[in-house]
Amino acid sequence: MNFNLKAAGTLFSRAKQFTEEKLGQVVDRTEYDDNFEQLLARADRTKAWTERLTSHVDTVLQPNPNERLESFILTKLDQKALNKPNIYEQLGYCMCEAGNDFGPSTQYGSALIKCGQCHQKLGLAHKEFIQSAAIGFMQPLKSFLDGEMKSLTKERRTLEIKRLDLDAARSKQKKAKMTNSNVPMAMADSSDTELRQAQTEFDRQLEITRLMLDGLNNSHGHHLRCLNDLVESELQYHRQSVQVLEDLRKQLGLSKSTSNSSTIPSTPRTVATPRTATVKFDYDASDINELSVLAKETVNIVLDDNEKLSDDAEWITIEKPYSKERGRVPRGYLRIDSLSS
């Protein structure tokens, strides 16, 4: 049986050092300089925020979690998920079928067919946006997490191992000096040699890790370019969608004043001295009628003239004082401020 006593001794010393540190029995521990600690903290933030950003963009591209899972499976099987009709195309097909059933010569049937063809174009535009966002934003950031960030995590783990070995060697040398009279010269020399070797390996690994941490500046620059590509993709998608809908409006003979008057809701009137509330927790809006807010924000409660705030209301309409954005938030996320006397 091939058993390396030196390797086993190193593992034992490392485990002993780790355990003593966890139990608070170690006074002298190798500490990193402030600059290195800041680099480590920035790396942790980069990893956490990149994971959150990709997750949220993925949700925007495909809000339905079941569809996201199916798309992932199809991609892993090397099938083209984009060939599957999306919700816009499905609606378009349904409208065209209904229009043909009612009769293309009828006014309603003709309008349904035109709307159906429009939604098929919207579906195609949405697919192009998803593909563009995936190539320009999602894939580079996920490649960063799977490649550079994993490599950095591995090097940081190795650095921690080298630090444990260094501190264990220092502890061993310290104990040898304390009992110098009873320790053979060869053993003392061995502890000195072990310490020098551990210090050399630690310094080398520290430099490797520092270089990788410094490289995050380039990664941030690349991520910025990916973000710009995402914005350009969104802009192109919305411009294309607006053009498709404008063409549909002309085909249906709708005037701008007619369409606007039927879609723009009336703005509720607020009282002269609105009640205020303080946001207790962050809230992310899930539809266009809701409003995203941050904890500790002060907002105005929107009420019609002579309307009182109901104690039973589960949702409350609020307005941000500076941006004048309005929307609903759950009552539980707000602490209603008392009326001033």
XYZ file of C-alpha atoms in Angstrom:
341
model
C 0.000 0.000 0.000
C 1.464 3.344 -1.087
C 1.081 5.702 1.884
C 2.804 9.082 1.883
C 3.584 9.969 5.495
C 4.660 13.521 4.623
C 1.400 14.255 2.777
C -0.596 12.738 5.613
C 1.278 14.894 8.118
C 0.561 18.017 6.060
C -3.139 17.187 5.907
C -3.224 16.572 9.644
C -1.472 19.877 10.417
C -3.814 21.727 8.060
C -6.908 20.173 9.613
C -5.589 20.911 13.112
C -4.906 24.544 12.195
C -8.386 24.931 10.656
C -10.078 23.416 13.718
C -8.165 25.584 16.171
C -9.057 28.711 14.187
C -12.741 27.776 14.216
C -12.572 27.217 17.967
C -10.850 30.573 18.501
C -7.663 28.984 19.852
C -5.342 30.726 17.358
C -3.973 34.173 18.164
C -1.452 34.708 15.351
C -3.070 34.215 11.970
C -1.818 35.424 8.592
C -3.947 38.394 7.526
C -4.263 39.839 4.047
C -3.604 43.528 3.409
C -6.514 45.944 3.050
C -6.168 46.207 -0.720
C -6.353 42.438 -1.119
C -9.371 42.237 1.177
C -11.096 44.870 -0.968
C -10.329 42.842 -4.094
C -11.847 39.756 -2.459
C -14.967 41.673 -1.472
C -15.326 43.067 -4.996
C -15.024 39.560 -6.428
C -17.788 38.342 -4.120
C -20.030 41.234 -5.164
C -19.267 40.624 -8.830
C -20.229 36.974 -8.572
C -23.414 37.625 -6.589
C -24.673 40.458 -8.798
C -23.797 38.700 -12.047
C -25.819 35.687 -10.919
C -28.769 37.914 -9.978
C -28.591 39.929 -13.184
C -28.563 36.871 -15.433
C -31.428 35.364 -13.450
C -33.585 38.493 -13.795
C -32.799 38.977 -17.495
C -33.655 35.314 -18.035
C -37.013 35.972 -16.362
C -37.639 38.975 -18.623
C -36.829 36.957 -21.722
C -39.101 34.123 -20.615
C -41.456 34.998 -17.713
C -42.962 31.499 -17.562
C -40.698 29.244 -15.435
C -42.082 26.109 -17.094
C -41.239 27.514 -20.514
C -37.740 28.396 -19.267
C -37.221 24.814 -18.110
C -38.513 23.392 -21.380
C -36.305 25.761 -23.373
C -33.302 24.663 -21.288
C -34.066 20.989 -21.951
C -34.490 21.575 -25.675
C -31.187 23.456 -25.787
C -29.393 20.626 -23.994
C -30.816 18.190 -26.552
C -29.449 20.379 -29.372
C -32.942 21.170 -30.631
C -33.966 24.615 -31.818
C -36.280 25.954 -29.126
C -36.872 29.103 -31.154
C -38.906 27.092 -33.688
C -41.647 26.637 -31.101
C -44.383 29.305 -31.476
C -44.317 31.811 -28.640
C -47.393 33.364 -27.010
C -47.612 36.180 -29.579
C -47.494 33.766 -32.493
C -50.007 31.449 -30.829
C -52.382 34.383 -30.385
C -51.769 35.365 -34.010
C -52.634 31.864 -35.266
C -55.791 31.838 -33.143
C -56.910 35.227 -34.494
C -56.284 34.175 -38.100
C -58.257 30.952 -37.629
C -61.125 32.854 -36.010
C -61.088 35.457 -38.789
C -61.200 32.795 -41.499
C -64.052 31.054 -39.700
C -66.098 34.262 -39.423
C -65.233 35.043 -43.028
C -62.422 37.212 -44.433
C -65.027 39.266 -46.261
C -66.701 40.353 -43.006
C -65.425 43.412 -41.183
C -64.772 41.508 -37.950
C -63.183 38.532 -39.699
C -60.911 40.770 -41.761
C -59.811 42.697 -38.663
C -59.051 39.456 -36.810
C -56.872 38.223 -39.679
C -54.967 41.514 -39.794
C -54.448 41.426 -36.016
C -53.340 37.818 -36.225
C -50.765 38.579 -38.883
C -49.558 41.513 -36.779
C -49.079 39.316 -33.702
C -47.178 36.763 -35.718
C -44.768 39.551 -36.671
C -44.572 40.615 -33.028
C -43.755 37.037 -32.082
C -40.973 36.899 -34.636
C -39.580 40.214 -33.375
C -39.651 38.884 -29.820
C -37.753 35.758 -30.871
C -35.115 37.907 -32.540
C -34.820 39.979 -29.367
C -34.425 36.859 -27.201
C -31.756 35.489 -29.501
C -29.909 38.799 -29.623
C -30.066 39.248 -25.832
C -28.947 35.669 -25.255
C -25.930 36.005 -27.549
C -24.974 39.551 -26.558
C -25.650 39.474 -22.812
C -26.634 36.145 -21.280
C -24.007 33.878 -22.839
C -20.988 36.153 -22.080
C -22.019 36.634 -18.444
C -22.788 32.961 -17.913
C -19.483 32.054 -19.567
C -17.795 34.415 -17.103
C -19.443 32.639 -14.166
C -18.644 29.175 -15.506
C -15.099 30.046 -16.563
C -13.223 32.943 -15.006
C -15.208 33.060 -11.767
C -14.918 29.312 -11.187
C -11.172 29.493 -11.809
C -10.896 32.386 -9.363
C -12.868 30.463 -6.755
C -10.515 27.508 -7.193
C -7.431 29.718 -6.761
C -8.934 31.351 -3.668
C -9.557 27.907 -2.205
C -5.947 26.953 -2.939
C -4.748 30.199 -1.329
C -6.683 29.417 1.840
C -5.072 25.967 1.949
C -1.603 27.518 1.564
C -2.402 29.993 4.340
C -3.415 27.185 6.668
C -0.182 25.342 5.848
C 1.854 28.498 6.511
C 0.212 29.212 9.854
C 0.526 25.543 10.844
C 4.256 25.659 10.020
C 4.662 28.841 12.070
C 2.870 27.265 15.004
C 5.081 24.195 14.728
C 8.244 26.292 14.660
C 7.051 28.362 17.606
C 6.458 25.263 19.692
C 9.859 23.906 18.669
C 11.583 27.087 19.891
C 9.674 27.034 23.173
C 11.037 23.546 23.879
C 14.398 24.122 22.201
C 16.387 22.306 24.858
C 14.475 19.083 24.351
C 14.251 19.237 20.546
C 17.020 17.755 18.408
C 18.830 20.149 16.060
C 17.708 18.172 13.004
C 14.076 18.542 14.001
C 14.464 22.303 14.524
C 16.103 22.658 11.127
C 13.274 20.637 9.634
C 10.654 23.024 11.054
C 12.578 26.025 9.671
C 12.765 24.432 6.237
C 9.071 23.591 6.342
C 8.230 27.188 7.252
C 10.327 28.615 4.418
C 8.717 26.278 1.918
C 5.220 27.090 3.182
C 5.973 30.825 2.994
C 7.241 30.487 -0.583
C 4.174 28.536 -1.706
C 1.842 30.972 0.034
C 3.498 34.024 -1.541
C 3.333 32.452 -5.003
C -0.339 31.553 -4.624
C -1.121 34.991 -3.210
C 0.369 36.626 -6.297
C -1.572 34.315 -8.635
C -4.833 35.100 -6.858
C -4.103 38.830 -6.806
C -3.506 38.866 -10.559
C -6.823 37.116 -11.176
C -8.618 39.528 -8.872
C -7.075 42.497 -10.692
C -8.360 40.990 -13.941
C -11.934 41.647 -12.826
C -11.502 45.222 -14.096
C -11.370 43.844 -17.629
C -14.380 41.657 -16.902
C -16.390 44.664 -15.739
C -15.498 46.477 -18.940
C -16.660 43.505 -20.999
C -19.880 43.286 -18.995
C -20.498 46.971 -19.675
C -20.260 46.350 -23.412
C -22.665 43.418 -23.037
C -25.075 45.678 -21.161
C -24.917 48.223 -23.978
C -25.684 45.447 -26.462
C -28.703 44.447 -24.377
C -30.052 48.003 -24.414
C -29.568 48.214 -28.188
C -31.423 44.905 -28.609
C -34.304 46.145 -26.451
C -34.479 49.407 -28.374
C -34.521 47.621 -31.713
C -37.218 45.233 -30.498
C -39.513 47.969 -29.219
C -39.012 50.109 -32.316
C -39.882 47.140 -34.496
C -42.943 46.352 -32.371
C -44.168 49.943 -32.510
C -43.781 49.989 -36.294
C -45.752 46.734 -36.648
C -48.559 48.088 -34.455
C -48.588 51.432 -36.282
C -49.015 49.574 -39.573
C -51.851 47.558 -38.043
C -53.539 50.721 -36.796
C -53.461 52.162 -40.321
C -54.818 48.935 -41.795
C -57.711 49.002 -39.333
C -58.382 52.667 -40.085
C -57.910 53.786 -36.491
C -56.994 57.383 -35.778
C -54.473 58.291 -33.108
C -57.038 60.254 -31.153
C -59.416 57.281 -31.099
C -56.798 54.817 -29.913
C -55.356 57.169 -27.308
C -58.694 58.085 -25.811
C -59.537 54.449 -25.256
C -56.230 53.417 -23.702
C -55.076 56.268 -21.482
C -56.651 55.974 -18.019
C -57.842 59.002 -16.151
C -55.532 60.294 -13.437
C -57.055 60.227 -9.959
C -57.123 63.477 -8.105
C -55.221 63.704 -4.872
C -56.039 65.726 -1.805
C -54.133 68.942 -1.173
C -52.205 67.475 1.770
C -51.622 63.810 0.930
C -50.955 61.221 3.576
C -47.522 59.699 3.502
C -46.115 56.256 4.193
C -42.679 54.763 4.725
C -41.704 51.648 2.789
C -40.726 48.817 5.150
C -39.284 46.361 2.615
C -38.111 46.403 -1.001
C -40.902 45.510 -3.443
C -40.543 44.579 -7.120
C -43.569 45.321 -9.299
C -44.968 42.285 -11.116
C -47.140 44.175 -13.633
C -47.671 47.663 -15.065
C -50.251 48.575 -12.412
C -47.775 48.076 -9.562
C -44.788 50.189 -8.514
C -41.305 49.072 -7.451
C -40.104 50.734 -4.240
C -37.122 50.505 -1.920
C -37.080 50.157 1.835
C -37.084 53.435 3.820
C -38.539 55.438 0.897
C -41.185 58.005 1.786
C -44.139 57.964 -0.597
C -47.489 59.724 -0.904
C -50.732 57.786 -0.611
C -53.004 58.540 -3.579
C -56.655 59.121 -2.668
C -59.544 60.725 -4.510
C -61.202 63.803 -3.016
C -63.115 62.924 0.167
C -61.826 59.341 -0.024
C -60.622 57.761 3.204
C -57.935 55.132 3.567
C -59.656 51.842 4.301
C -58.214 49.625 7.007
C -59.268 46.562 4.988
C -57.454 47.543 1.778
C -54.877 44.924 0.801
C -53.338 47.186 -1.871
C -52.618 50.912 -1.699
C -51.935 53.261 -4.597
C -48.876 55.412 -3.931
C -46.880 58.121 -5.678
C -43.174 58.891 -5.464
C -42.857 62.591 -4.531
C -40.050 63.460 -6.969
C -40.545 61.234 -10.015
C -44.376 61.308 -9.732
C -44.452 57.586 -10.587
C -47.658 55.902 -9.446
C -48.704 52.349 -8.825
C -49.996 49.858 -6.314
C -48.058 48.084 -3.560
C -49.242 45.622 -0.911
C -50.331 47.356 2.274
C -48.045 45.108 4.309
C -44.996 46.728 2.704
C -45.964 50.185 4.016
C -45.980 51.835 7.413
C -48.701 54.493 7.262
C -47.499 57.749 8.780
C -49.859 59.428 11.214
C -51.598 62.648 10.164
C -49.900 65.779 11.367
C -52.006 67.928 13.657
